[in-house]
Amino acid sequence: MKLPCWGLLFVALWSRSQSQEENELNVRRIMREMEVMPEILDEAPKDLLRVKFDNAIDIEEGKTYTPKELKFQPKLDWNADPEAFYTVMMICPDAPNRQNPMYRSWLHWLVVNVPGLDVTKGQPISDYFGPLPPRDSGLQRYLILVYQQSDRLDFDEKPLELGNAEGHSNFDVSKFTQKYEMGSPVAGNILQSKWDEYVPELMKMLYGVGD
């Protein structure tokens, strides 16, 4: 027995609604399990951010990856409105380590005025650089968050130099998002990383020093 067109439409919409609800529950679950809420965020992202690196790694939320695997800017996908503008950021709340996060949060990436899903057409305030966990610091968490803006905005933040810790250390996510009235993140994901042999190479490139 074939369903009429309206029946098929109802099933499709119901399935989509169920999938979105499950997605939201999974995001809340992983953010609580990783102690992001309420330690770092007051409210979980509404959607799971899909993150893929050039080496074809699809980030599975909460899993551990090496700095070498995460060295290039990833591609992002979320349920974006093509007419809206977004802010994308990546932070490490565990700098220099989770037991003593005196530099919380360390800013690894910040792009504003992103039209729809096209991060490459956004306005970079800090270009992407991957995880830099110190030797013997253990696992560090890395949050990638997307916030929807009210419109294309005028940001008065100065572009940050990758080789200068100023502006990257102690980045206040709450203060920044409140300043530009962004509300809670619309999408997000979290991964973990720890020191590997690539970190000294990256430290030398950025700061001229080894690990």
PDB file of C-alpha atoms in Angstrom:
ATOM      1  CA  MET A   1       0.000   0.000   0.000  1.00  0.00           C
ATOM      2  CA  LYS A   2       1.417   3.327  -1.100  1.00  0.00           C
ATOM      3  CA  LEU A   3       1.187   6.375   1.128  1.00  0.00           C
ATOM      4  CA  PRO A   4      -0.322   9.508  -0.431  1.00  0.00           C
ATOM      5  CA  CYS A   5       2.033  12.442  -1.007  1.00  0.00           C
ATOM      6  CA  TRP A   6       0.910  14.197   2.178  1.00  0.00           C
ATOM      7  CA  GLY A   7       1.647  10.992   4.109  1.00  0.00           C
ATOM      8  CA  LEU A   8       5.164  10.768   2.743  1.00  0.00           C
ATOM      9  CA  LEU A   9       5.708  14.422   3.585  1.00  0.00           C
ATOM     10  CA  PHE A  10       4.501  13.838   7.145  1.00  0.00           C
ATOM     11  CA  VAL A  11       6.868  10.873   7.571  1.00  0.00           C
ATOM     12  CA  ALA A  12       9.789  12.888   6.205  1.00  0.00           C
ATOM     13  CA  LEU A  13       9.075  15.849   8.501  1.00  0.00           C
ATOM     14  CA  TRP A  14       8.580  13.559  11.503  1.00  0.00           C
ATOM     15  CA  SER A  15      11.866  11.750  10.800  1.00  0.00           C
ATOM     16  CA  ARG A  16      13.678  15.064  10.441  1.00  0.00           C
ATOM     17  CA  SER A  17      12.198  16.330  13.706  1.00  0.00           C
ATOM     18  CA  GLN A  18      13.236  13.126  15.500  1.00  0.00           C
ATOM     19  CA  SER A  19      16.748  13.404  14.082  1.00  0.00           C
ATOM     20  CA  GLN A  20      17.089  17.033  15.211  1.00  0.00           C
ATOM     21  CA  GLU A  21      15.845  16.181  18.682  1.00  0.00           C
ATOM     22  CA  GLU A  22      18.291  13.290  18.964  1.00  0.00           C
ATOM     23  CA  ASN A  23      21.071  15.566  17.701  1.00  0.00           C
ATOM     24  CA  GLU A  24      20.319  18.157  20.389  1.00  0.00           C
ATOM     25  CA  LEU A  25      20.270  15.489  23.104  1.00  0.00           C
ATOM     26  CA  ASN A  26      23.632  14.132  21.938  1.00  0.00           C
ATOM     27  CA  VAL A  27      25.196  17.607  21.977  1.00  0.00           C
ATOM     28  CA  ARG A  28      23.941  18.266  25.513  1.00  0.00           C
ATOM     29  CA  ARG A  29      25.139  14.846  26.633  1.00  0.00           C
ATOM     30  CA  ILE A  30      28.692  15.184  25.319  1.00  0.00           C
ATOM     31  CA  MET A  31      29.030  18.753  26.611  1.00  0.00           C
ATOM     32  CA  ARG A  32      28.020  17.611  30.097  1.00  0.00           C
ATOM     33  CA  GLU A  33      30.197  14.488  29.974  1.00  0.00           C
ATOM     34  CA  MET A  34      33.200  16.608  28.952  1.00  0.00           C
ATOM     35  CA  GLU A  35      32.328  19.109  31.730  1.00  0.00           C
ATOM     36  CA  VAL A  36      31.901  21.958  29.265  1.00  0.00           C
ATOM     37  CA  MET A  37      28.590  22.741  30.928  1.00  0.00           C
ATOM     38  CA  PRO A  38      28.415  24.590  33.205  1.00  0.00           C
ATOM     39  CA  GLU A  39      32.201  25.001  33.535  1.00  0.00           C
ATOM     40  CA  ILE A  40      32.642  26.895  30.243  1.00  0.00           C
ATOM     41  CA  LEU A  41      29.228  27.323  28.612  1.00  0.00           C
ATOM     42  CA  ASP A  42      25.930  28.085  30.329  1.00  0.00           C
ATOM     43  CA  GLU A  43      23.960  26.416  27.555  1.00  0.00           C
ATOM     44  CA  ALA A  44      24.866  23.684  25.078  1.00  0.00           C
ATOM     45  CA  PRO A  45      24.912  24.351  21.338  1.00  0.00           C
ATOM     46  CA  LYS A  46      21.646  23.516  19.604  1.00  0.00           C
ATOM     47  CA  ASP A  47      23.280  21.491  16.832  1.00  0.00           C
ATOM     48  CA  LEU A  48      26.272  19.196  16.470  1.00  0.00           C
ATOM     49  CA  LEU A  49      28.917  20.867  14.337  1.00  0.00           C
ATOM     50  CA  ARG A  50      30.325  18.562  11.684  1.00  0.00           C
ATOM     51  CA  VAL A  51      34.097  18.997  11.465  1.00  0.00           C
ATOM     52  CA  LYS A  52      36.344  17.491   8.799  1.00  0.00           C
ATOM     53  CA  PHE A  53      40.077  17.995   8.379  1.00  0.00           C
ATOM     54  CA  ASP A  54      41.935  17.842   5.048  1.00  0.00           C
ATOM     55  CA  ASN A  55      43.307  14.416   5.934  1.00  0.00           C
ATOM     56  CA  ALA A  56      39.687  13.144   5.699  1.00  0.00           C
ATOM     57  CA  ILE A  57      39.307  12.835   9.471  1.00  0.00           C
ATOM     58  CA  ASP A  58      35.684  13.332  10.508  1.00  0.00           C
ATOM     59  CA  ILE A  59      35.795  14.526  14.102  1.00  0.00           C
ATOM     60  CA  GLU A  60      33.855  12.307  16.460  1.00  0.00           C
ATOM     61  CA  GLU A  61      32.780  14.358  19.450  1.00  0.00           C
ATOM     62  CA  GLY A  62      34.863  13.884  22.567  1.00  0.00           C
ATOM     63  CA  LYS A  63      37.491  11.694  20.906  1.00  0.00           C
ATOM     64  CA  THR A  64      41.268  12.264  20.999  1.00  0.00           C
ATOM     65  CA  TYR A  65      43.373  13.353  18.009  1.00  0.00           C
ATOM     66  CA  THR A  66      47.024  14.310  17.630  1.00  0.00           C
ATOM     67  CA  PRO A  67      48.177  17.890  16.963  1.00  0.00           C
ATOM     68  CA  LYS A  68      49.641  16.650  13.688  1.00  0.00           C
ATOM     69  CA  GLU A  69      46.235  15.399  12.554  1.00  0.00           C
ATOM     70  CA  LEU A  70      44.673  18.789  13.370  1.00  0.00           C
ATOM     71  CA  LYS A  71      47.316  21.118  11.935  1.00  0.00           C
ATOM     72  CA  PHE A  72      45.267  22.470   9.012  1.00  0.00           C
ATOM     73  CA  GLN A  73      42.053  24.496   9.140  1.00  0.00           C
ATOM     74  CA  PRO A  74      39.034  22.158   9.043  1.00  0.00           C
ATOM     75  CA  LYS A  75      35.903  22.325   6.957  1.00  0.00           C
ATOM     76  CA  LEU A  76      32.713  22.941   8.933  1.00  0.00           C
ATOM     77  CA  ASP A  77      29.095  22.060   8.298  1.00  0.00           C
ATOM     78  CA  TRP A  78      25.997  22.920  10.334  1.00  0.00           C
ATOM     79  CA  ASN A  79      22.337  23.773   9.754  1.00  0.00           C
ATOM     80  CA  ALA A  80      23.105  27.269   8.546  1.00  0.00           C
ATOM     81  CA  ASP A  81      20.740  29.868   7.134  1.00  0.00           C
ATOM     82  CA  PRO A  82      22.361  30.968   3.840  1.00  0.00           C
ATOM     83  CA  GLU A  83      21.076  34.503   4.453  1.00  0.00           C
ATOM     84  CA  ALA A  84      22.530  34.772   7.970  1.00  0.00           C
ATOM     85  CA  PHE A  85      25.978  35.694   9.279  1.00  0.00           C
ATOM     86  CA  TYR A  86      27.925  33.664  11.810  1.00  0.00           C
ATOM     87  CA  THR A  87      30.952  33.756  14.077  1.00  0.00           C
ATOM     88  CA  VAL A  88      33.220  30.695  14.278  1.00  0.00           C
ATOM     89  CA  MET A  89      35.706  30.173  17.087  1.00  0.00           C
ATOM     90  CA  MET A  90      37.956  27.468  18.465  1.00  0.00           C
ATOM     91  CA  ILE A  91      39.206  27.656  22.043  1.00  0.00           C
ATOM     92  CA  CYS A  92      41.179  25.561  24.500  1.00  0.00           C
ATOM     93  CA  PRO A  93      39.808  25.966  28.047  1.00  0.00           C
ATOM     94  CA  ASP A  94      42.651  23.865  29.493  1.00  0.00           C
ATOM     95  CA  ALA A  95      45.737  26.005  28.884  1.00  0.00           C
ATOM     96  CA  PRO A  96      48.330  25.165  30.032  1.00  0.00           C
ATOM     97  CA  ASN A  97      46.630  22.080  31.539  1.00  0.00           C
ATOM     98  CA  ARG A  98      43.236  21.017  32.810  1.00  0.00           C
ATOM     99  CA  GLN A  99      44.313  21.030  36.458  1.00  0.00           C
ATOM    100  CA  ASN A 100      45.558  24.626  36.317  1.00  0.00           C
ATOM    101  CA  PRO A 101      43.856  26.467  33.422  1.00  0.00           C
ATOM    102  CA  MET A 102      45.414  29.845  34.204  1.00  0.00           C
ATOM    103  CA  TYR A 103      45.248  30.930  30.533  1.00  0.00           C
ATOM    104  CA  ARG A 104      41.595  29.922  29.961  1.00  0.00           C
ATOM    105  CA  SER A 105      40.545  30.175  27.285  1.00  0.00           C
ATOM    106  CA  TRP A 106      43.271  30.065  24.630  1.00  0.00           C
ATOM    107  CA  LEU A 107      41.938  31.283  21.292  1.00  0.00           C
ATOM    108  CA  HIS A 108      42.947  29.128  18.320  1.00  0.00           C
ATOM    109  CA  TRP A 109      40.612  30.482  15.666  1.00  0.00           C
ATOM    110  CA  LEU A 110      38.150  33.348  15.272  1.00  0.00           C
ATOM    111  CA  VAL A 111      36.271  34.285  12.103  1.00  0.00           C
ATOM    112  CA  VAL A 112      33.328  36.697  12.090  1.00  0.00           C
ATOM    113  CA  ASN A 113      30.757  37.795   9.505  1.00  0.00           C
ATOM    114  CA  VAL A 114      30.708  34.329   7.948  1.00  0.00           C
ATOM    115  CA  PRO A 115      27.972  34.274   5.275  1.00  0.00           C
ATOM    116  CA  GLY A 116      26.079  31.012   5.650  1.00  0.00           C
ATOM    117  CA  LEU A 117      28.478  28.071   5.591  1.00  0.00           C
ATOM    118  CA  ASP A 118      31.269  29.840   3.693  1.00  0.00           C
ATOM    119  CA  VAL A 119      33.919  30.340   6.385  1.00  0.00           C
ATOM    120  CA  THR A 120      36.457  31.353   3.714  1.00  0.00           C
ATOM    121  CA  LYS A 121      34.395  34.502   2.999  1.00  0.00           C
ATOM    122  CA  GLY A 122      34.271  35.541   6.656  1.00  0.00           C
ATOM    123  CA  GLN A 123      36.408  38.195   8.348  1.00  0.00           C
ATOM    124  CA  PRO A 124      39.335  36.503  10.153  1.00  0.00           C
ATOM    125  CA  ILE A 125      40.349  38.013  13.482  1.00  0.00           C
ATOM    126  CA  SER A 126      42.628  35.100  14.292  1.00  0.00           C
ATOM    127  CA  ASP A 127      43.696  32.631  11.641  1.00  0.00           C
ATOM    128  CA  TYR A 128      43.485  28.975  12.535  1.00  0.00           C
ATOM    129  CA  PHE A 129      46.317  27.230  14.312  1.00  0.00           C
ATOM    130  CA  GLY A 130      45.978  23.760  15.768  1.00  0.00           C
ATOM    131  CA  PRO A 131      46.376  22.368  19.278  1.00  0.00           C
ATOM    132  CA  LEU A 132      49.616  23.172  21.134  1.00  0.00           C
ATOM    133  CA  PRO A 133      49.409  21.087  24.309  1.00  0.00           C
ATOM    134  CA  PRO A 134      52.627  21.353  26.368  1.00  0.00           C
ATOM    135  CA  ARG A 135      54.647  18.245  27.039  1.00  0.00           C
ATOM    136  CA  ASP A 136      53.274  16.275  30.018  1.00  0.00           C
ATOM    137  CA  SER A 137      50.154  18.476  30.176  1.00  0.00           C
ATOM    138  CA  GLY A 138      47.851  15.517  29.583  1.00  0.00           C
ATOM    139  CA  LEU A 139      44.661  15.700  27.557  1.00  0.00           C
ATOM    140  CA  GLN A 140      43.317  19.124  26.652  1.00  0.00           C
ATOM    141  CA  ARG A 141      39.817  19.903  25.399  1.00  0.00           C
ATOM    142  CA  TYR A 142      39.248  21.943  22.256  1.00  0.00           C
ATOM    143  CA  LEU A 143      35.869  23.505  21.564  1.00  0.00           C
ATOM    144  CA  ILE A 144      34.747  24.634  18.115  1.00  0.00           C
ATOM    145  CA  LEU A 145      31.663  26.837  18.349  1.00  0.00           C
ATOM    146  CA  VAL A 146      29.394  28.648  15.912  1.00  0.00           C
ATOM    147  CA  TYR A 147      27.298  31.658  16.912  1.00  0.00           C
ATOM    148  CA  GLN A 148      24.629  33.296  14.779  1.00  0.00           C
ATOM    149  CA  GLN A 149      24.907  37.070  14.454  1.00  0.00           C
ATOM    150  CA  SER A 150      21.934  39.422  14.216  1.00  0.00           C
ATOM    151  CA  ASP A 151      23.302  40.649  10.870  1.00  0.00           C
ATOM    152  CA  ARG A 152      26.609  41.575   9.314  1.00  0.00           C
ATOM    153  CA  LEU A 153      28.317  43.467  12.142  1.00  0.00           C
ATOM    154  CA  ASP A 154      31.100  45.994  12.603  1.00  0.00           C
ATOM    155  CA  PHE A 155      33.676  44.335  14.843  1.00  0.00           C
ATOM    156  CA  ASP A 156      36.192  46.575  16.538  1.00  0.00           C
ATOM    157  CA  GLU A 157      38.557  43.713  17.408  1.00  0.00           C
ATOM    158  CA  LYS A 158      42.063  44.033  15.995  1.00  0.00           C
ATOM    159  CA  PRO A 159      43.400  41.113  13.947  1.00  0.00           C
ATOM    160  CA  LEU A 160      45.585  38.892  16.110  1.00  0.00           C
ATOM    161  CA  GLU A 161      49.059  37.754  15.142  1.00  0.00           C
ATOM    162  CA  LEU A 162      49.631  34.020  15.425  1.00  0.00           C
ATOM    163  CA  GLY A 163      53.144  34.554  16.780  1.00  0.00           C
ATOM    164  CA  ASN A 164      51.959  36.780  19.627  1.00  0.00           C
ATOM    165  CA  ALA A 165      50.200  35.295  22.657  1.00  0.00           C
ATOM    166  CA  GLU A 166      48.480  38.621  23.383  1.00  0.00           C
ATOM    167  CA  GLY A 167      44.794  38.356  22.557  1.00  0.00           C
ATOM    168  CA  HIS A 168      44.939  34.567  22.367  1.00  0.00           C
ATOM    169  CA  SER A 169      45.527  33.947  26.073  1.00  0.00           C
ATOM    170  CA  ASN A 170      42.562  34.334  28.445  1.00  0.00           C
ATOM    171  CA  PHE A 171      40.058  34.969  25.665  1.00  0.00           C
ATOM    172  CA  ASP A 172      36.703  35.632  27.338  1.00  0.00           C
ATOM    173  CA  VAL A 173      34.061  33.873  25.243  1.00  0.00           C
ATOM    174  CA  SER A 174      31.151  35.139  27.340  1.00  0.00           C
ATOM    175  CA  LYS A 175      32.324  38.742  27.213  1.00  0.00           C
ATOM    176  CA  PHE A 176      32.877  38.593  23.458  1.00  0.00           C
ATOM    177  CA  THR A 177      29.509  37.035  22.626  1.00  0.00           C
ATOM    178  CA  GLN A 178      27.622  39.360  24.983  1.00  0.00           C
ATOM    179  CA  LYS A 179      29.345  42.377  23.451  1.00  0.00           C
ATOM    180  CA  TYR A 180      27.965  41.465  20.039  1.00  0.00           C
ATOM    181  CA  GLU A 181      24.651  40.081  21.358  1.00  0.00           C
ATOM    182  CA  MET A 182      25.076  36.590  19.940  1.00  0.00           C
ATOM    183  CA  GLY A 183      23.352  34.502  22.570  1.00  0.00           C
ATOM    184  CA  SER A 184      24.129  30.787  22.873  1.00  0.00           C
ATOM    185  CA  PRO A 185      26.070  28.853  20.214  1.00  0.00           C
ATOM    186  CA  VAL A 186      23.931  27.390  17.459  1.00  0.00           C
ATOM    187  CA  ALA A 187      26.405  24.590  16.750  1.00  0.00           C
ATOM    188  CA  GLY A 188      29.450  23.106  18.392  1.00  0.00           C
ATOM    189  CA  ASN A 189      31.784  20.169  18.737  1.00  0.00           C
ATOM    190  CA  ILE A 190      34.544  19.132  21.110  1.00  0.00           C
ATOM    191  CA  LEU A 191      37.686  17.068  20.746  1.00  0.00           C
ATOM    192  CA  GLN A 192      40.736  16.293  22.822  1.00  0.00           C
ATOM    193  CA  SER A 193      44.439  16.345  22.070  1.00  0.00           C
ATOM    194  CA  LYS A 194      47.761  15.881  23.819  1.00  0.00           C
ATOM    195  CA  TRP A 195      51.417  16.534  23.073  1.00  0.00           C
ATOM    196  CA  ASP A 196      53.104  14.780  20.179  1.00  0.00           C
ATOM    197  CA  GLU A 197      56.338  15.295  18.222  1.00  0.00           C
ATOM    198  CA  TYR A 198      54.683  17.906  15.974  1.00  0.00           C
ATOM    199  CA  VAL A 199      54.190  20.420  18.819  1.00  0.00           C
ATOM    200  CA  PRO A 200      57.871  21.568  18.993  1.00  0.00           C
ATOM    201  CA  GLU A 201      57.813  22.094  15.229  1.00  0.00           C
ATOM    202  CA  LEU A 202      54.692  24.243  15.451  1.00  0.00           C
ATOM    203  CA  MET A 203      56.060  26.172  18.445  1.00  0.00           C
ATOM    204  CA  LYS A 204      59.185  26.971  16.479  1.00  0.00           C
ATOM    205  CA  MET A 205      57.132  28.156  13.495  1.00  0.00           C
ATOM    206  CA  LEU A 206      54.876  30.380  15.621  1.00  0.00           C
ATOM    207  CA  TYR A 207      57.149  31.646  18.373  1.00  0.00           C
ATOM    208  CA  GLY A 208      60.676  30.757  17.328  1.00  0.00           C
ATOM    209  CA  VAL A 209      61.124  28.453  20.312  1.00  0.00           C
ATOM    210  CA  GLY A 210      61.013  24.714  20.885  1.00  0.00           C
ATOM    211  CA  ASP A 211      58.751  22.819  23.279  1.00  0.00           C
TER     212      ASP A 211
END
